[in-house]
């Protein structure tokens, strides 16, 4: 059974499109309940108590508890009963207190959507899947959280990162008006799960919508297997843990391409073709992944 991680915004386009993509691939989708840390306090409606800072993200004390005890102090085993593969889709920004390179608030008012409850839930879920070799596909925010859990380095804002590097950024990774998905190619490493899934050295026109990014996975169990040269900066577009049966993270949104074709959207042909996009979900659902 394939499961989709719990979300605070289950009606969001990325979330509903992931359900569509899994169903198009022949899957029956289970929506997971919220995973909670036993080290933190929650209200009756599962909101965290005294664990968020004034900007809305997980405070440092709570983040350290989650990183220290993770799934060992949680309800994740009960939530994942009967589940043998997991998808973690896109969503809001990740609390920078969970980063290996812990940071404060980025100060950008227009990009201040945080959900500490989902951060805790996703962090514990991914860590559990890694430790127990549960097949895992992570998308956009999901790939970022996979990298955070694995010890990767993040930037909270690509434009500021480019400014620090002295490079020009032309919003290649997100439509500045936030009305549609940007698109760009992804270069694929041949010796990778990503290549075996798609059969492509270059995936054209991937749907992209993010301003945070993974900037390094050096020293972690992850390998970079997909990149996009953005004005001289190799941006990470896909990572995988080759020691596990199936552990793939993509920064782009294959589910959007699938859902747009399924809905016969007018702009469907602007993005990656249906078969390539669907191949991610078909690969995760293969019977050969079952223990």
Coordinates of C-alpha atoms in Angstrom, one line a residue:
X1 CA 0.0 0.0 0.0
X2 CA 1.3 3.5 -0.9
X3 CA 0.7 6.3 1.4
X4 CA 0.9 10.1 1.1
X5 CA 2.3 12.1 4.0
X6 CA -0.1 14.1 6.2
X7 CA -0.5 17.8 5.1
X8 CA -1.9 20.9 6.7
X9 CA -3.2 21.9 3.2
X10 CA -4.6 18.7 1.7
X11 CA -6.5 20.7 -1.0
X12 CA -3.4 22.3 -2.4
X13 CA -2.6 21.7 -6.1
X14 CA 0.6 19.8 -5.4
X15 CA -1.1 17.5 -2.9
X16 CA -4.2 16.7 -5.0
X17 CA -2.0 16.3 -8.1
X18 CA 0.1 13.7 -6.3
X19 CA -3.0 11.7 -5.5
X20 CA -4.0 12.0 -9.2
X21 CA -0.5 10.9 -10.4
X22 CA -0.5 7.8 -8.1
X23 CA -4.0 6.8 -9.2
X24 CA -3.0 7.3 -12.9
X25 CA -0.1 4.9 -12.2
X26 CA -2.5 2.3 -10.9
X27 CA -2.1 2.9 -7.2
X28 CA -4.6 3.0 -4.3
X29 CA -3.6 5.9 -2.1
X30 CA -3.7 6.0 1.7
X31 CA -3.6 9.4 3.4
X32 CA -1.4 9.2 6.5
X33 CA -2.5 10.7 9.8
X34 CA -0.3 13.4 11.4
X35 CA 2.8 12.0 13.0
X36 CA 3.5 13.6 16.4
X37 CA 6.6 13.8 18.7
X38 CA 6.1 12.5 22.2
X39 CA 8.6 15.2 23.3
X40 CA 6.3 18.0 22.4
X41 CA 2.8 19.0 23.6
X42 CA -0.2 19.3 21.4
X43 CA -3.7 20.7 21.7
X44 CA -6.8 18.5 21.2
X45 CA -6.9 19.5 17.5
X46 CA -3.2 18.5 17.1
X47 CA -1.6 21.9 17.1
X48 CA 1.7 22.3 18.8
X49 CA 1.8 24.1 22.2
X50 CA 4.7 26.6 22.9
X51 CA 6.9 25.1 20.1
X52 CA 6.8 27.8 17.5
X53 CA 8.6 31.2 17.4
X54 CA 7.1 34.5 16.6
X55 CA 7.5 33.9 12.8
X56 CA 5.6 30.7 12.9
X57 CA 8.3 28.1 12.5
X58 CA 9.6 25.5 14.9
X59 CA 11.6 27.1 17.7
X60 CA 15.2 25.9 18.3
X61 CA 14.4 23.9 21.5
X62 CA 11.6 21.9 19.8
X63 CA 13.7 21.4 16.7
X64 CA 16.6 20.0 18.7
X65 CA 14.3 17.5 20.4
X66 CA 12.9 16.4 17.1
X67 CA 16.4 15.9 15.6
X68 CA 17.7 14.2 18.7
X69 CA 14.9 11.6 19.3
X70 CA 13.0 11.6 16.0
X71 CA 10.9 8.6 15.4
X72 CA 12.0 6.8 18.5
X73 CA 9.7 9.2 20.5
X74 CA 6.7 9.3 18.2
X75 CA 3.6 7.5 16.9
X76 CA 5.1 6.8 13.5
X77 CA 5.0 3.0 13.7
X78 CA 1.3 3.0 14.5
X79 CA 0.6 5.5 11.6
X80 CA 2.6 3.4 9.1
X81 CA 1.0 0.1 9.9
X82 CA 0.3 -1.8 6.6
X83 CA 2.2 0.8 4.5
X84 CA 5.1 -0.4 2.4
X85 CA 6.0 2.8 0.4
X86 CA 5.6 6.5 0.9
X87 CA 5.4 9.8 -1.0
X88 CA 6.2 13.1 0.6
X89 CA 4.9 15.9 -1.7
X90 CA 5.4 19.6 -2.0
X91 CA 4.2 22.3 0.5
X92 CA 5.2 25.2 2.6
X93 CA 8.7 26.3 3.6
X94 CA 10.7 24.2 6.2
X95 CA 11.6 25.6 9.6
X96 CA 15.2 26.7 9.3
X97 CA 15.8 25.5 12.8
X98 CA 15.8 21.9 11.5
X99 CA 18.6 22.6 9.1
X100 CA 22.1 21.3 9.7
X101 CA 23.2 24.9 9.2
X102 CA 20.5 26.3 11.6
X103 CA 19.3 29.7 10.5
X104 CA 16.9 32.4 11.8
X105 CA 14.0 33.9 9.9
X106 CA 14.8 35.0 6.4
X107 CA 12.9 38.2 6.8
X108 CA 10.9 37.9 3.6
X109 CA 7.3 38.8 4.4
X110 CA 5.8 37.4 1.2
X111 CA 7.4 34.0 1.8
X112 CA 6.5 33.3 5.5
X113 CA 4.3 30.2 5.2
X114 CA 5.4 27.7 7.9
X115 CA 3.6 24.8 9.5
X116 CA 5.7 23.4 12.4
X117 CA 3.3 20.5 12.9
X118 CA 3.9 19.3 9.3
X119 CA 7.7 19.9 9.8
X120 CA 7.7 17.6 12.8
X121 CA 5.5 15.0 11.0
X122 CA 7.5 15.0 7.8
X123 CA 10.9 14.9 9.6
X124 CA 10.0 11.9 11.7
X125 CA 8.3 10.1 8.8
X126 CA 11.3 10.5 6.5
X127 CA 13.8 9.5 9.2
X128 CA 11.8 6.4 9.9
X129 CA 11.6 5.4 6.2
X130 CA 15.3 5.8 5.9
X131 CA 16.1 3.8 8.9
X132 CA 13.7 1.0 7.9
X133 CA 14.4 1.0 4.1
X134 CA 10.8 1.9 3.2
X135 CA 10.6 3.0 -0.5
X136 CA 10.4 6.7 -0.5
X137 CA 9.6 9.3 -3.2
X138 CA 10.0 12.9 -2.1
X139 CA 8.9 16.0 -4.2
X140 CA 10.0 19.6 -3.9
X141 CA 9.6 20.4 -0.2
X142 CA 9.8 16.6 0.3
X143 CA 13.2 16.5 -1.3
X144 CA 14.3 19.4 0.8
X145 CA 13.2 17.6 4.0
X146 CA 14.9 14.4 2.8
X147 CA 18.1 16.4 2.5
X148 CA 17.6 18.2 5.9
X149 CA 17.0 14.8 7.6
X150 CA 20.1 13.5 5.9
X151 CA 22.3 16.4 7.0
X152 CA 22.2 18.5 3.8
X153 CA 22.8 22.2 3.6
X154 CA 19.9 24.6 2.6
X155 CA 19.4 28.1 1.5
X156 CA 16.1 29.8 2.5
X157 CA 16.0 31.9 -0.6
X158 CA 17.5 31.3 -4.0
X159 CA 17.6 35.0 -5.0
X160 CA 19.5 35.9 -1.9
X161 CA 21.8 33.0 -2.4
X162 CA 22.7 34.1 -5.9
X163 CA 23.2 37.6 -4.7
X164 CA 25.7 36.3 -2.2
X165 CA 27.5 34.4 -5.0
X166 CA 27.5 37.6 -7.1
X167 CA 25.4 35.8 -9.8
X168 CA 22.3 37.0 -11.6
X169 CA 19.0 35.2 -10.9
X170 CA 16.1 35.5 -13.3
X171 CA 13.5 33.5 -11.4
X172 CA 14.2 30.3 -13.3
X173 CA 12.8 28.2 -10.4
X174 CA 9.6 30.0 -9.7
X175 CA 7.2 32.4 -11.5
X176 CA 7.7 35.7 -9.7
X177 CA 4.0 36.4 -9.9
X178 CA 3.3 33.0 -8.3
X179 CA 0.6 32.3 -10.8
X180 CA 2.0 29.3 -12.7
X181 CA 4.9 26.9 -12.7
X182 CA 8.2 27.8 -14.2
X183 CA 9.9 25.2 -16.4
X184 CA 13.5 24.3 -17.2
X185 CA 15.5 21.2 -18.1
X186 CA 17.2 18.8 -15.6
X187 CA 20.5 17.0 -16.4
X188 CA 20.5 13.4 -15.2
X189 CA 23.4 11.3 -14.0
X190 CA 23.4 8.1 -16.0
X191 CA 24.4 5.8 -13.1
X192 CA 21.3 6.6 -11.0
X193 CA 17.8 5.5 -10.2
X194 CA 16.6 8.7 -11.8
X195 CA 18.1 7.6 -15.1
X196 CA 16.8 4.1 -14.8
X197 CA 13.3 5.4 -14.2
X198 CA 13.2 8.0 -17.0
X199 CA 15.7 6.6 -19.5
X200 CA 16.7 10.2 -20.1
X201 CA 20.0 12.2 -19.8
X202 CA 18.0 15.4 -19.9
X203 CA 14.4 15.8 -18.7
X204 CA 12.9 18.8 -20.5
X205 CA 10.5 21.3 -19.1
X206 CA 10.1 20.1 -15.6
X207 CA 7.4 22.1 -13.6
X208 CA 9.2 24.1 -10.9
X209 CA 8.0 26.2 -8.0
X210 CA 10.4 26.9 -5.1
X211 CA 12.5 29.6 -3.5
X212 CA 14.2 27.5 -0.9
X213 CA 16.8 25.0 -2.2
X214 CA 19.3 22.3 -1.2
X215 CA 22.8 23.7 -1.9
X216 CA 24.9 20.7 -0.7
X217 CA 24.6 17.1 0.4
X218 CA 28.3 16.6 0.8
X219 CA 29.1 14.3 3.8
X220 CA 25.6 12.8 3.8
X221 CA 24.3 9.4 2.5
X222 CA 22.7 11.2 -0.5
X223 CA 24.1 11.6 -4.0
X224 CA 23.2 14.4 -6.4
X225 CA 21.8 12.8 -9.5
X226 CA 20.0 15.7 -11.2
X227 CA 21.1 19.3 -11.7
X228 CA 20.2 22.5 -13.6
X229 CA 22.9 25.0 -14.5
X230 CA 21.3 28.3 -13.5
X231 CA 23.5 31.1 -14.8
X232 CA 26.6 29.2 -13.9
X233 CA 25.4 27.8 -10.6
X234 CA 24.7 24.0 -10.6
X235 CA 21.4 23.8 -8.7
X236 CA 20.5 20.5 -7.2
X237 CA 17.4 19.0 -8.8
X238 CA 17.4 15.4 -7.7
X239 CA 19.1 13.3 -4.9
X240 CA 19.0 9.7 -4.0
X241 CA 20.3 7.3 -1.3
X242 CA 21.9 4.5 -3.3
X243 CA 22.2 2.2 -0.2
X244 CA 18.4 1.9 0.0
X245 CA 16.0 0.0 -2.3
X246 CA 14.2 3.2 -3.5
X247 CA 15.0 6.6 -2.0
X248 CA 14.6 9.4 -4.5
X249 CA 14.1 13.1 -4.1
X250 CA 13.2 15.5 -7.0
X251 CA 13.0 19.3 -6.6
X252 CA 10.6 19.6 -9.5
X253 CA 6.9 18.5 -9.8
X254 CA 6.3 15.4 -12.0
X255 CA 2.8 15.1 -10.5
X256 CA 1.8 18.5 -12.0
X257 CA 2.6 17.3 -15.6
X258 CA 0.5 14.1 -15.0
X259 CA -2.4 16.0 -13.5
X260 CA -2.4 18.6 -16.2
X261 CA -2.6 16.0 -19.0
X262 CA -5.3 14.1 -17.0
X263 CA -7.4 17.3 -16.7
X264 CA -6.7 18.2 -20.3
X265 CA -5.3 21.6 -19.2
X266 CA -4.5 24.0 -22.0
X267 CA -0.9 24.5 -20.8
X268 CA -0.2 20.8 -20.4
X269 CA 2.2 20.7 -23.4
X270 CA 4.4 23.4 -21.7
X271 CA 5.8 20.8 -19.3
X272 CA 7.4 17.4 -19.2
X273 CA 5.6 14.7 -21.2
X274 CA 3.0 12.5 -19.5
X275 CA 4.9 9.2 -19.8
X276 CA 8.1 10.5 -18.4
X277 CA 6.3 12.2 -15.5
X278 CA 4.2 9.1 -14.8
X279 CA 7.3 6.9 -14.7
X280 CA 8.2 8.2 -11.2
X281 CA 5.0 7.0 -9.7
X282 CA 5.0 3.7 -11.7
X283 CA 8.5 3.0 -10.5
X284 CA 7.5 3.5 -6.8
X285 CA 4.5 1.2 -7.2
X286 CA 6.5 -1.8 -8.8
X287 CA 5.9 -5.1 -7.0
X288 CA 9.6 -5.7 -6.9
X289 CA 10.0 -3.1 -4.2
X290 CA 7.9 -5.2 -1.7
X291 CA 10.0 -6.9 1.0

